[in-house]
Amino acid sequence: MTYSYDPTQICAGGKDQMRFELGDTYTEGGAETCALADEEYEAVLAGRKEGGKAWLRAKLAILEAILFKLSHQVDTKIDVLQYSFGDRAERWQKMYDNLRKRVLAASSVPTLPPSIAETAPYFHKGMEQNPRAMHGAGGPPVPFRSMTT
């Protein structure tokens, strides 16, 4: 397993950007300080489609993986020495809850598939005009002509 972070790549849409957005940037300690390895980030990001919603869903999946990993770590107290892993998990849980709300809100708005969005509209200018009606003869159109004379 490798643990790396390149701050010059935080706009490239890869693992470095995801690490930056999640705050998992301290990689010098390896597995002791990182939530997930590079391979885990890359595996989740490789399966996503393009677009903003896909990035949010990948981010949500990574946060779920982090929470599952942290759920096995318990708080420990030995005499005066105390390890509080629950505090670390709370931060990730809050981030997960907020992101989940954003993903659900984004997925509740319907969007048109590109094949439909690129077609010409059904309604167009001038579609109500009848070329067989006589408009210029000084009277109303043909269907109403017999009613007025």
Tab-separated table of C-alpha atoms in Angstrom:
chain	number	residue	atom	x	y	z
A	1	MET	CA	0.000	0.000	0.000
A	2	THR	CA	1.225	3.478	-0.870
A	3	TYR	CA	0.363	6.772	0.769
A	4	SER	CA	1.178	9.902	-1.222
A	5	TYR	CA	-0.168	13.398	-1.696
A	6	ASP	CA	0.877	15.994	-4.259
A	7	PRO	CA	-0.626	19.435	-3.518
A	8	THR	CA	0.077	20.622	-7.067
A	9	GLN	CA	-2.512	18.130	-8.353
A	10	ILE	CA	-5.531	19.227	-6.287
A	11	CYS	CA	-7.386	20.454	-9.376
A	12	ALA	CA	-6.697	17.377	-11.518
A	13	GLY	CA	-9.762	15.415	-10.396
A	14	GLY	CA	-7.828	12.463	-8.987
A	15	LYS	CA	-6.846	11.035	-5.634
A	16	ASP	CA	-4.890	14.149	-4.654
A	17	GLN	CA	-7.947	16.356	-5.090
A	18	MET	CA	-10.062	13.875	-3.122
A	19	ARG	CA	-7.478	13.731	-0.328
A	20	PHE	CA	-7.455	17.553	-0.248
A	21	GLU	CA	-11.253	17.847	-0.098
A	22	LEU	CA	-11.491	15.252	2.688
A	23	GLY	CA	-8.536	16.574	4.669
A	24	ASP	CA	-6.598	13.309	4.415
A	25	THR	CA	-3.355	15.004	3.410
A	26	TYR	CA	-0.902	14.010	6.130
A	27	THR	CA	0.714	11.024	4.406
A	28	GLU	CA	4.126	10.943	6.117
A	29	GLY	CA	2.875	8.505	8.764
A	30	GLY	CA	1.486	6.048	6.203
A	31	ALA	CA	-1.323	3.847	7.507
A	32	GLU	CA	-1.072	5.415	10.953
A	33	THR	CA	-2.075	8.896	9.760
A	34	CYS	CA	-3.977	8.287	6.505
A	35	ALA	CA	-7.591	7.228	6.358
A	36	LEU	CA	-7.171	5.246	3.114
A	37	ALA	CA	-4.340	4.182	0.830
A	38	ASP	CA	-3.758	5.555	-2.663
A	39	GLU	CA	-4.988	2.309	-4.219
A	40	GLU	CA	-8.294	2.566	-2.357
A	41	TYR	CA	-8.849	6.134	-3.545
A	42	GLU	CA	-7.931	5.219	-7.124
A	43	ALA	CA	-10.211	2.150	-7.134
A	44	VAL	CA	-13.254	4.210	-6.177
A	45	LEU	CA	-12.393	7.030	-8.574
A	46	ALA	CA	-11.760	4.638	-11.482
A	47	GLY	CA	-15.327	3.350	-11.370
A	48	ARG	CA	-17.010	6.731	-11.590
A	49	LYS	CA	-18.473	8.492	-14.589
A	50	GLU	CA	-17.718	12.094	-15.531
A	51	GLY	CA	-19.612	14.972	-13.981
A	52	GLY	CA	-20.239	16.757	-10.720
A	53	LYS	CA	-22.775	14.270	-9.381
A	54	ALA	CA	-20.392	11.376	-10.010
A	55	TRP	CA	-17.633	13.161	-8.072
A	56	LEU	CA	-19.985	13.692	-5.124
A	57	ARG	CA	-21.053	10.044	-5.207
A	58	ALA	CA	-17.423	8.889	-5.291
A	59	LYS	CA	-16.652	11.193	-2.384
A	60	LEU	CA	-19.595	9.732	-0.482
A	61	ALA	CA	-18.383	6.181	-1.192
A	62	ILE	CA	-14.897	7.063	0.074
A	63	LEU	CA	-16.351	8.594	3.233
A	64	GLU	CA	-18.363	5.386	3.801
A	65	ALA	CA	-15.174	3.341	3.455
A	66	ILE	CA	-13.397	5.611	5.947
A	67	LEU	CA	-16.250	5.292	8.436
A	68	PHE	CA	-16.267	1.496	8.104
A	69	LYS	CA	-12.535	1.441	8.703
A	70	LEU	CA	-12.770	3.733	11.744
A	71	SER	CA	-15.691	1.809	13.242
A	72	HIS	CA	-13.297	-0.985	14.273
A	73	GLN	CA	-11.142	1.382	16.316
A	74	VAL	CA	-12.314	1.828	19.888
A	75	ASP	CA	-11.498	4.356	22.586
A	76	THR	CA	-8.849	3.028	24.967
A	77	LYS	CA	-7.797	4.161	28.408
A	78	ILE	CA	-4.833	2.636	30.258
A	79	ASP	CA	-4.154	4.356	33.568
A	80	VAL	CA	-3.386	7.956	32.526
A	81	LEU	CA	-2.868	7.159	28.824
A	82	GLN	CA	-6.016	7.625	26.746
A	83	TYR	CA	-6.708	7.201	23.014
A	84	SER	CA	-9.952	8.759	21.732
A	85	PHE	CA	-10.574	7.406	18.270
A	86	GLY	CA	-14.261	8.320	18.544
A	87	ASP	CA	-13.443	12.032	18.204
A	88	ARG	CA	-11.743	11.346	14.905
A	89	ALA	CA	-14.729	9.352	13.670
A	90	GLU	CA	-17.172	12.129	14.623
A	91	ARG	CA	-15.523	14.570	12.227
A	92	TRP	CA	-15.791	12.099	9.354
A	93	GLN	CA	-19.388	11.271	10.328
A	94	LYS	CA	-20.424	14.954	10.198
A	95	MET	CA	-18.749	15.326	6.825
A	96	TYR	CA	-20.535	12.178	5.598
A	97	ASP	CA	-23.956	13.378	6.810
A	98	ASN	CA	-23.569	16.789	5.138
A	99	LEU	CA	-22.370	15.271	1.877
A	100	ARG	CA	-25.154	12.677	1.885
A	101	LYS	CA	-27.735	15.474	2.119
A	102	ARG	CA	-26.086	17.247	-0.823
A	103	VAL	CA	-26.039	14.074	-2.926
A	104	LEU	CA	-29.687	13.315	-2.179
A	105	ALA	CA	-30.682	16.885	-3.021
A	106	ALA	CA	-28.725	16.786	-6.277
A	107	SER	CA	-30.207	13.448	-7.311
A	108	SER	CA	-33.796	14.549	-6.626
A	109	VAL	CA	-33.736	17.127	-9.432
A	110	PRO	CA	-34.604	15.420	-12.722
A	111	THR	CA	-32.431	16.081	-15.749
A	112	LEU	CA	-32.942	15.271	-19.406
A	113	PRO	CA	-30.692	12.766	-21.119
A	114	PRO	CA	-28.499	14.371	-23.807
A	115	SER	CA	-30.363	12.562	-26.618
A	116	ILE	CA	-33.607	14.344	-25.704
A	117	ALA	CA	-32.041	17.681	-24.786
A	118	GLU	CA	-30.391	17.997	-28.220
A	119	THR	CA	-33.556	17.392	-30.291
A	120	ALA	CA	-35.551	20.253	-31.807
A	121	PRO	CA	-38.555	21.404	-29.749
A	122	TYR	CA	-42.030	20.195	-30.686
A	123	PHE	CA	-43.526	23.683	-30.548
A	124	HIS	CA	-42.143	26.303	-32.899
A	125	LYS	CA	-42.922	29.830	-34.065
A	126	GLY	CA	-45.718	29.985	-36.612
A	127	MET	CA	-47.069	26.483	-35.994
A	128	GLU	CA	-50.590	27.844	-35.341
A	129	GLN	CA	-50.845	29.505	-38.755
A	130	ASN	CA	-52.977	27.770	-41.350
A	131	PRO	CA	-51.637	28.291	-44.872
A	132	ARG	CA	-55.072	27.405	-46.405
A	133	ALA	CA	-56.898	30.192	-44.557
A	134	MET	CA	-57.530	33.445	-46.397
A	135	HIS	CA	-56.199	36.174	-44.138
A	136	GLY	CA	-55.699	39.049	-46.575
A	137	ALA	CA	-59.152	39.356	-48.206
A	138	GLY	CA	-60.433	41.971	-45.787
A	139	GLY	CA	-62.312	39.611	-43.484
A	140	PRO	CA	-61.742	37.040	-40.831
A	141	PRO	CA	-60.138	33.675	-41.579
A	142	VAL	CA	-62.075	31.052	-43.562
A	143	PRO	CA	-63.774	29.115	-40.740
A	144	PHE	CA	-65.410	32.313	-39.422
A	145	ARG	CA	-66.264	33.894	-42.805
A	146	SER	CA	-69.690	32.240	-43.127
A	147	MET	CA	-70.686	33.382	-39.658
A	148	THR	CA	-70.175	37.081	-40.391
A	149	THR	CA	-71.919	37.340	-43.801
